[in-house]
């Protein structure tokens, strides 16, 4: 019988099906470094508080550091029979240093241990994602700057609406990503709380000092309720929710890149390095990267739903169901990081078909609002002006004109307020230039916004 570390009260061996069913080492090995880091702090605290002897504490710390080195050089082997990362590390420690190793788990449970590992791991990963998002924000600003003066149709309902600058359009994504970054920073406040010292569920009888643990592990706060602490994964579900929003944003951008690179739009060309071909149709150049980002969004949404569902019926406190949080979490982190990374590289090398974007601005009456605004400036109410501009559009459709081509005499038939300056008033350039309200698409606004946000990112 392979003796389990918890085997004292058992007479029979674990069924091999159960071993495979309950193990988590096949995925929670990813927590190895954090598990060791947490155990080092715990052993130091036990020593400082006189719960174990100083020399035992030192022996444990040295042993754990040796394990960490072995792990990093790929020389640590884990076993399924030992269930999870915590048992594997503890077993290997005991094997390496003997009796002292058996004291490591004093005043601790795997329940507060896993809560710690997850928080340490997630804290690191969130910081990495924040850095990636910042890089992406810089890329978005650079692209907005590079393409700031390119006119393109702005859409509502995917119908041509009003001309905007591509710079303005790109900035709209900059702000979405900026909010995602703020959300992650806020999430960090709730991740960054020390759970260790809650023990199994009720606290411990040993004279531990959680402030020592908090200092050693760099946590600004200590959790307040042991039962809440071992049962809580809110911070992780919150992270999954934020990740779902990040993916939603990337997916919307992907959808636009896919549409824009179609022959129907022909606004952009994604670089060869970020597209793939067809096995049958020689002419094809497919936008697989944005398509996969859009597709992977579904995965992340699914994980969020899994997590919410795993937790919805759990009584206090720790339940083994909690082990099911890891695979979704790991996959969310992989997916989000990969998607942001590929966007950072792909976006700057997209080539823009400036001409076609401008041509698209000319068809579709994107300046009809400006024709109405012209009449308002001449004294008409907006509602009346809207009616007349609508009639002009109707007339143009019937006579295959665009507003810019209607002769001035005709204009005057619709309203004698029209004069020759109507043509400059409704030029694409003017439509953009005059949208100077704060947050609007005017050349000046976009330029200023890019400068302002660049400065903020440096500061
Ligand atoms: N591997 C478990 C998890 O990931 C932690 C162990 C807690 N197990 C237990 N039987 N109390 O949640």
Coordinates of C-alpha atoms and ligand atoms in Angstrom, one line a residue:
X1 CA 0.0 0.0 0.0
X2 CA 1.4 3.4 -1.0
X3 CA 1.0 5.3 2.2
X4 CA -0.7 8.7 1.9
X5 CA 0.4 11.7 3.9
X6 CA -3.1 11.7 5.2
X7 CA -3.4 7.9 5.5
X8 CA -3.6 7.5 9.3
X9 CA -7.3 6.7 9.5
X10 CA -7.5 4.6 6.3
X11 CA -7.4 0.8 6.2
X12 CA -7.8 0.3 2.4
X13 CA -5.9 1.7 -0.5
X14 CA -7.4 4.4 -2.6
X15 CA -9.0 3.0 -5.7
X16 CA -6.9 3.8 -8.7
X17 CA -10.0 5.4 -10.4
X18 CA -10.3 7.7 -7.5
X19 CA -6.6 8.6 -7.6
X20 CA -7.0 9.7 -11.2
X21 CA -10.3 11.3 -10.5
X22 CA -9.2 13.5 -7.6
X23 CA -5.7 14.4 -8.6
X24 CA -4.9 17.9 -9.6
X25 CA -1.1 17.7 -10.0
X26 CA -1.5 17.3 -13.7
X27 CA -2.5 21.0 -13.8
X28 CA -1.7 22.6 -10.4
X29 CA 2.0 21.9 -10.9
X30 CA 1.8 25.4 -12.4
X31 CA 1.6 26.6 -8.8
X32 CA 4.8 24.9 -7.7
X33 CA 6.9 28.1 -7.3
X34 CA 4.1 29.8 -5.4
X35 CA 3.5 26.8 -3.2
X36 CA 7.2 26.7 -2.3
X37 CA 7.3 30.5 -1.7
X38 CA 4.3 30.2 0.6
X39 CA 5.8 27.3 2.5
X40 CA 9.1 29.2 3.0
X41 CA 7.2 32.1 4.6
X42 CA 5.2 29.7 6.7
X43 CA 8.3 27.9 8.0
X44 CA 10.0 31.2 8.8
X45 CA 7.0 32.3 10.7
X46 CA 6.7 29.0 12.6
X47 CA 10.4 29.5 13.6
X48 CA 10.0 33.2 14.6
X49 CA 7.0 32.4 16.7
X50 CA 8.7 29.6 18.5
X51 CA 6.2 27.0 17.2
X52 CA 9.1 25.0 15.7
X53 CA 12.8 25.3 16.5
X54 CA 14.9 27.8 14.7
X55 CA 17.2 25.1 13.3
X56 CA 14.2 23.1 12.1
X57 CA 12.8 26.2 10.4
X58 CA 16.2 26.8 8.7
X59 CA 16.4 23.2 7.6
X60 CA 12.9 23.4 6.0
X61 CA 13.7 26.7 4.3
X62 CA 16.9 25.4 2.9
X63 CA 15.2 22.2 1.7
X64 CA 12.4 24.2 0.0
X65 CA 15.0 26.4 -1.7
X66 CA 16.7 23.3 -3.0
X67 CA 13.4 22.0 -4.3
X68 CA 12.8 25.3 -6.0
X69 CA 16.1 25.1 -7.8
X70 CA 15.4 21.6 -8.9
X71 CA 12.0 22.6 -10.1
X72 CA 13.4 25.4 -12.1
X73 CA 16.0 23.2 -13.7
X74 CA 13.3 20.6 -14.5
X75 CA 14.6 18.1 -12.1
X76 CA 11.5 17.6 -9.9
X77 CA 9.2 14.7 -10.5
X78 CA 5.6 14.8 -9.3
X79 CA 3.4 11.8 -8.7
X80 CA -0.3 11.4 -9.2
X81 CA -0.6 9.2 -6.1
X82 CA 0.3 12.3 -4.1
X83 CA -2.8 14.1 -5.5
X84 CA -1.8 17.8 -5.7
X85 CA 1.1 20.2 -5.7
X86 CA 0.9 20.7 -1.9
X87 CA 1.3 17.0 -1.1
X88 CA 4.0 16.5 -3.7
X89 CA 6.1 19.3 -2.4
X90 CA 5.7 18.3 1.2
X91 CA 6.5 14.7 0.4
X92 CA 9.6 15.7 -1.6
X93 CA 10.7 17.9 1.3
X94 CA 10.4 15.1 3.8
X95 CA 12.3 12.8 1.5
X96 CA 15.0 15.3 1.2
X97 CA 15.5 16.6 4.8
X98 CA 13.8 14.0 6.9
X99 CA 12.1 14.7 10.3
X100 CA 12.1 18.5 10.2
X101 CA 10.1 18.3 7.0
X102 CA 7.2 16.7 8.9
X103 CA 6.8 19.9 10.9
X104 CA 6.1 22.2 7.9
X105 CA 2.3 21.6 7.9
X106 CA 1.9 22.7 11.6
X107 CA -0.8 25.3 12.0
X108 CA -1.7 25.1 8.3
X109 CA -4.2 23.3 6.1
X110 CA -4.2 22.7 2.4
X111 CA -7.3 24.9 2.4
X112 CA -5.5 28.1 3.3
X113 CA -2.5 26.9 1.4
X114 CA -4.3 26.7 -1.9
X115 CA -6.0 30.0 -1.2
X116 CA -2.6 31.5 -0.8
X117 CA -1.1 29.8 -3.9
X118 CA -3.9 31.0 -6.1
X119 CA -3.6 34.6 -4.8
X120 CA 0.2 34.6 -5.3
X121 CA -0.1 33.2 -8.8
X122 CA -2.9 35.4 -9.8
X123 CA -1.2 38.5 -8.5
X124 CA 1.8 37.8 -10.7
X125 CA -0.3 37.0 -13.7
X126 CA -2.5 40.1 -13.3
X127 CA 0.6 42.2 -13.2
X128 CA 1.9 40.6 -16.4
X129 CA -1.5 41.2 -18.1
X130 CA -1.4 44.8 -16.9
X131 CA 2.0 45.3 -18.6
X132 CA 0.7 43.7 -21.8
X133 CA -2.4 45.9 -21.8
X134 CA -0.2 48.9 -21.4
X135 CA 1.9 47.9 -24.3
X136 CA -1.2 47.4 -26.3
X137 CA -2.4 50.9 -25.3
X138 CA 0.9 52.3 -26.5
X139 CA 0.4 50.4 -29.8
X140 CA -3.1 51.8 -30.2
X141 CA -1.9 55.3 -29.6
X142 CA 0.9 54.9 -32.1
X143 CA -1.5 53.6 -34.7
X144 CA -4.0 56.4 -33.9
X145 CA -1.2 58.8 -34.5
X146 CA 0.0 57.2 -37.7
X147 CA -3.5 57.1 -39.1
X148 CA -4.9 60.1 -37.4
X149 CA -5.8 62.1 -40.5
X150 CA -7.4 59.3 -42.5
X151 CA -11.1 60.0 -43.1
X152 CA -13.4 57.0 -43.0
X153 CA -17.1 56.3 -42.6
X154 CA -18.3 56.1 -39.1
X155 CA -21.1 53.6 -38.7
X156 CA -24.2 53.1 -36.6
X157 CA -26.2 49.9 -37.3
X158 CA -23.4 49.1 -39.7
X159 CA -24.9 51.8 -41.9
X160 CA -22.7 54.7 -43.0
X161 CA -23.5 57.5 -40.6
X162 CA -21.0 60.4 -40.4
X163 CA -17.3 60.7 -41.5
X164 CA -14.8 60.2 -38.7
X165 CA -11.0 59.9 -38.5
X166 CA -9.5 56.5 -38.4
X167 CA -7.4 57.9 -35.5
X168 CA -10.6 58.6 -33.6
X169 CA -11.9 55.1 -34.3
X170 CA -8.7 53.6 -33.0
X171 CA -8.8 55.8 -29.9
X172 CA -12.2 54.4 -29.1
X173 CA -10.5 51.0 -28.6
X174 CA -7.7 52.7 -26.6
X175 CA -10.3 53.9 -24.1
X176 CA -11.9 50.4 -23.8
X177 CA -8.5 48.8 -23.1
X178 CA -7.7 51.6 -20.7
X179 CA -10.8 50.8 -18.7
X180 CA -9.9 47.1 -18.7
X181 CA -6.5 48.0 -17.2
X182 CA -8.2 50.1 -14.5
X183 CA -10.5 47.2 -13.7
X184 CA -7.5 44.8 -13.3
X185 CA -5.8 47.3 -11.0
X186 CA -8.9 47.4 -8.9
X187 CA -9.2 43.6 -8.9
X188 CA -5.6 43.4 -7.6
X189 CA -6.7 45.1 -4.4
X190 CA -8.9 42.2 -3.6
X191 CA -6.4 39.6 -4.8
X192 CA -3.7 41.1 -2.6
X193 CA -5.0 39.9 0.8
X194 CA -3.2 37.3 2.8
X195 CA -5.3 34.1 3.4
X196 CA -2.6 32.0 5.1
X197 CA -3.2 31.5 8.8
X198 CA -6.9 30.7 8.4
X199 CA -6.0 27.1 8.6
X200 CA -8.6 24.5 7.6
X201 CA -11.6 26.8 8.4
X202 CA -11.6 28.0 12.0
X203 CA -8.2 29.4 12.6
X204 CA -5.5 27.7 14.7
X205 CA -4.6 27.0 18.3
X206 CA -0.9 27.7 17.6
X207 CA 0.4 31.2 18.4
X208 CA 1.0 32.1 14.8
X209 CA 1.7 35.7 13.7
X210 CA -0.1 36.5 10.4
X211 CA 1.6 39.9 10.2
X212 CA 4.9 38.1 9.8
X213 CA 3.4 36.1 6.9
X214 CA 2.0 39.3 5.3
X215 CA 5.3 41.0 5.5
X216 CA 7.3 38.0 4.1
X217 CA 4.8 37.5 1.3
X218 CA 4.3 41.1 0.6
X219 CA 0.6 41.4 1.3
X220 CA -0.7 44.8 2.3
X221 CA -3.8 43.3 4.0
X222 CA -4.7 40.2 6.0
X223 CA -8.1 38.5 5.6
X224 CA -10.6 39.0 8.4
X225 CA -12.6 35.8 8.6
X226 CA -11.1 32.3 8.4
X227 CA -14.3 30.8 7.0
X228 CA -14.7 33.4 4.4
X229 CA -11.1 33.1 3.4
X230 CA -11.0 29.4 2.7
X231 CA -14.3 29.4 0.8
X232 CA -13.7 32.6 -1.2
X233 CA -12.8 32.8 -4.8
X234 CA -14.6 36.0 -5.6
X235 CA -11.4 37.7 -6.6
X236 CA -10.8 35.0 -9.2
X237 CA -14.4 35.1 -10.6
X238 CA -14.0 38.9 -10.8
X239 CA -10.8 38.3 -12.8
X240 CA -12.6 35.9 -15.1
X241 CA -15.3 38.6 -15.6
X242 CA -12.7 41.3 -16.4
X243 CA -11.0 38.8 -18.8
X244 CA -14.3 38.2 -20.5
X245 CA -14.6 42.0 -21.0
X246 CA -11.1 42.2 -22.4
X247 CA -11.9 39.4 -24.8
X248 CA -15.1 41.0 -25.8
X249 CA -13.2 44.2 -26.7
X250 CA -10.6 42.3 -28.7
X251 CA -13.4 40.4 -30.4
X252 CA -15.2 43.5 -31.5
X253 CA -11.9 44.9 -32.9
X254 CA -11.4 41.5 -34.6
X255 CA -14.8 41.6 -36.2
X256 CA -14.0 45.0 -37.6
X257 CA -10.6 43.9 -39.0
X258 CA -12.3 40.9 -40.6
X259 CA -15.0 43.1 -42.2
X260 CA -12.5 45.7 -43.3
X261 CA -10.2 43.2 -44.9
X262 CA -13.1 41.8 -47.0
X263 CA -13.3 42.8 -50.7
X264 CA -16.7 44.3 -49.8
X265 CA -15.1 46.9 -47.6
X266 CA -11.5 46.8 -48.8
X267 CA -10.3 49.3 -46.1
X268 CA -7.3 47.4 -44.8
X269 CA -4.8 44.6 -45.6
X270 CA -3.6 42.5 -42.7
X271 CA 0.1 41.6 -43.3
X272 CA 1.0 38.3 -44.8
X273 CA 2.8 37.4 -41.6
X274 CA -0.6 37.4 -39.7
X275 CA -2.8 35.8 -42.3
X276 CA -3.1 32.3 -43.7
X277 CA -3.9 30.7 -47.1
X278 CA -6.5 28.3 -48.2
X279 CA -5.6 24.7 -49.0
X280 CA -7.9 24.8 -52.1
X281 CA -8.4 28.4 -53.2
X282 CA -5.1 29.9 -54.3
X283 CA -6.3 33.5 -54.2
X284 CA -7.3 33.4 -50.5
X285 CA -5.6 35.3 -47.7
X286 CA -7.7 34.7 -44.6
X287 CA -7.8 36.8 -41.4
X288 CA -7.5 33.7 -39.2
X289 CA -5.8 35.6 -36.3
X290 CA -8.7 38.0 -35.6
X291 CA -11.1 35.1 -36.3
X292 CA -9.5 33.0 -33.7
X293 CA -9.4 35.9 -31.2
X294 CA -13.2 36.2 -31.8
X295 CA -13.6 32.5 -31.4
X296 CA -11.5 32.3 -28.2
X297 CA -13.7 34.9 -26.6
X298 CA -16.3 32.2 -26.4
X299 CA -13.9 30.0 -24.5
X300 CA -13.3 32.7 -21.9
X301 CA -17.0 33.4 -21.5
X302 CA -17.5 29.7 -21.0
X303 CA -14.9 29.6 -18.2
X304 CA -16.6 32.5 -16.5
X305 CA -19.9 30.7 -16.6
X306 CA -18.2 27.5 -15.3
X307 CA -16.7 29.3 -12.4
X308 CA -20.0 31.0 -11.4
X309 CA -21.8 27.7 -11.7
X310 CA -19.1 25.7 -9.7
X311 CA -19.6 28.1 -6.8
X312 CA -23.3 28.7 -6.8
X313 CA -24.4 25.9 -4.4
X314 CA -21.4 25.5 -2.1
X315 CA -22.0 25.6 1.6
X316 CA -19.3 27.0 3.9
X317 CA -16.4 26.4 3.8
X318 CA -13.9 24.5 1.7
X319 CA -15.4 22.0 -0.7
X320 CA -13.4 19.9 -3.1
X321 CA -15.4 21.5 -6.0
X322 CA -13.0 24.4 -5.5
X323 CA -10.3 22.4 -7.2
X324 CA -12.3 22.9 -10.4
X325 CA -11.4 26.6 -10.5
X326 CA -7.9 25.9 -11.7
X327 CA -8.2 24.7 -15.3
X328 CA -10.6 27.5 -16.3
X329 CA -8.3 30.0 -14.6
X330 CA -5.1 28.7 -16.3
X331 CA -6.8 28.6 -19.7
X332 CA -8.2 32.2 -19.3
X333 CA -4.8 33.5 -18.5
X334 CA -3.1 31.7 -21.4
X335 CA -5.8 32.8 -23.8
X336 CA -5.9 36.4 -22.7
X337 CA -2.2 36.8 -22.8
X338 CA -1.8 35.2 -26.2
X339 CA -4.5 37.3 -27.7
X340 CA -3.1 40.6 -26.4
X341 CA 0.4 39.6 -27.5
X342 CA -0.6 38.8 -31.0
X343 CA -2.6 42.1 -31.3
X344 CA 0.4 44.0 -30.2
X345 CA 2.4 42.6 -33.1
X346 CA -0.4 42.5 -35.7
X347 CA -2.0 45.9 -35.4
X348 CA 1.0 48.1 -36.3
X349 CA 1.7 46.2 -39.5
X350 CA -1.8 46.5 -41.0
X351 CA -1.8 48.6 -44.1
X352 CA -4.6 51.0 -44.6
X353 CA -6.3 51.6 -47.9
X354 CA -6.8 55.3 -47.3
X355 CA -8.2 55.9 -50.8
X356 CA -11.0 53.4 -50.4
X357 CA -11.9 54.7 -47.0
X358 CA -12.3 58.2 -48.4
X359 CA -14.3 57.0 -51.4
X360 CA -16.6 55.2 -48.9
X361 CA -17.2 58.5 -47.1
X362 CA -18.4 60.0 -50.3
X363 CA -21.2 57.6 -51.0
X364 CA -24.0 57.1 -48.4
X365 CA -24.9 60.7 -47.5
X366 CA -22.6 60.8 -44.5
X367 CA -22.8 64.6 -44.8
X368 CA -26.7 64.8 -44.5
X369 CA -26.5 65.8 -40.9
X370 CA -24.1 68.6 -41.9
X371 CA -26.6 69.9 -44.5
X372 CA -29.2 70.1 -41.8
X373 CA -26.8 71.8 -39.4
X374 CA -26.0 74.3 -42.2
X375 CA -29.7 75.3 -42.2
X376 CA -29.8 75.5 -38.4
X377 CA -26.9 78.0 -38.5
X378 CA -29.0 80.0 -40.9
X379 CA -31.8 80.2 -38.4
X380 CA -34.0 77.1 -39.0
X381 CA -35.0 74.8 -36.2
X382 CA -33.2 71.4 -36.3
X383 CA -36.4 69.5 -36.8
X384 CA -37.3 71.6 -39.9
X385 CA -33.8 71.4 -41.2
X386 CA -33.8 67.6 -40.7
X387 CA -36.9 67.4 -42.9
X388 CA -35.4 69.4 -45.7
X389 CA -32.1 67.5 -45.6
X390 CA -34.1 64.3 -45.8
X391 CA -35.9 65.5 -48.9
X392 CA -32.6 66.4 -50.4
X393 CA -31.4 62.8 -49.8
X394 CA -34.5 61.4 -51.3
X395 CA -34.1 63.7 -54.4
X396 CA -30.5 62.6 -54.7
X397 CA -31.3 58.9 -54.5
X398 CA -33.9 59.3 -57.2
X399 CA -31.6 61.3 -59.5
X400 CA -28.4 59.4 -58.7
X401 CA -26.6 62.4 -57.2
X402 CA -24.6 62.8 -54.1
X403 CA -25.4 65.9 -52.0
X404 CA -22.2 67.6 -53.2
X405 CA -23.4 67.3 -56.9
X406 CA -26.9 68.9 -56.5
X407 CA -26.8 72.2 -58.4
X408 CA -27.3 75.3 -56.3
X409 CA -30.5 76.3 -58.0
X410 CA -32.0 72.9 -57.0
X411 CA -30.8 73.5 -53.4
X412 CA -32.6 76.8 -53.4
X413 CA -35.8 75.1 -54.4
X414 CA -35.7 73.1 -51.2
X415 CA -34.8 76.1 -49.1
X416 CA -33.8 79.6 -50.0
X417 CA -31.5 79.6 -47.1
X418 CA -29.0 77.6 -49.2
X419 CA -26.1 79.4 -50.7
X420 CA -22.9 78.4 -52.6
X421 CA -21.1 77.9 -49.3
X422 CA -23.2 74.8 -48.8
X423 CA -20.6 72.8 -50.8
X424 CA -17.7 73.6 -48.5
X425 CA -20.0 73.1 -45.5
X426 CA -20.7 69.6 -46.4
X427 CA -17.3 68.5 -47.7
X428 CA -15.9 65.5 -45.9
X429 CA -13.0 67.5 -44.5
X430 CA -15.3 70.1 -43.1
X431 CA -17.7 67.6 -41.6
X432 CA -14.7 66.2 -39.6
X433 CA -13.0 69.5 -38.9
X434 CA -16.1 71.1 -37.4
X435 CA -16.9 68.3 -34.9
X436 CA -15.0 70.1 -32.3
X437 CA -17.1 69.3 -29.2
X438 CA -15.1 67.7 -26.5
X439 CA -14.6 64.1 -27.4
X440 CA -15.6 64.6 -31.0
X441 CA -13.7 63.6 -34.1
X442 CA -12.2 66.9 -35.3
X443 CA -8.5 66.9 -36.5
X444 CA -7.5 69.0 -33.6
X445 CA -9.3 67.0 -31.0
X446 CA -7.8 63.7 -32.1
X447 CA -4.3 65.2 -32.3
X448 CA -4.7 66.7 -28.8
X449 CA -6.1 63.5 -27.4
X450 CA -3.2 61.4 -28.6
X451 CA -0.7 63.9 -27.1
X452 CA -2.6 64.0 -23.8
X453 CA -2.9 60.2 -23.5
X454 CA 0.7 59.7 -24.6
X455 CA 1.9 62.1 -21.9
X456 CA -0.3 60.3 -19.3
X457 CA 1.2 57.0 -20.2
X458 CA 4.7 58.2 -19.8
X459 CA 3.9 60.0 -16.5
Ligands
LIG1 N1 -6.0 20.5 -4.5 C1 -7.0 21.2 -3.8 C2 -7.5 22.4 -4.5 O1 -7.0 22.6 -5.5 C3 -6.5 21.7 -2.5 C4 -6.5 20.7 -1.4 C5 -7.5 20.8 -0.5 N2 -8.0 19.5 -0.3 C6 -8.6 19.1 0.8 N3 -8.9 17.8 0.8 N4 -8.9 19.8 1.8 O2 -8.5 23.0 -4.1

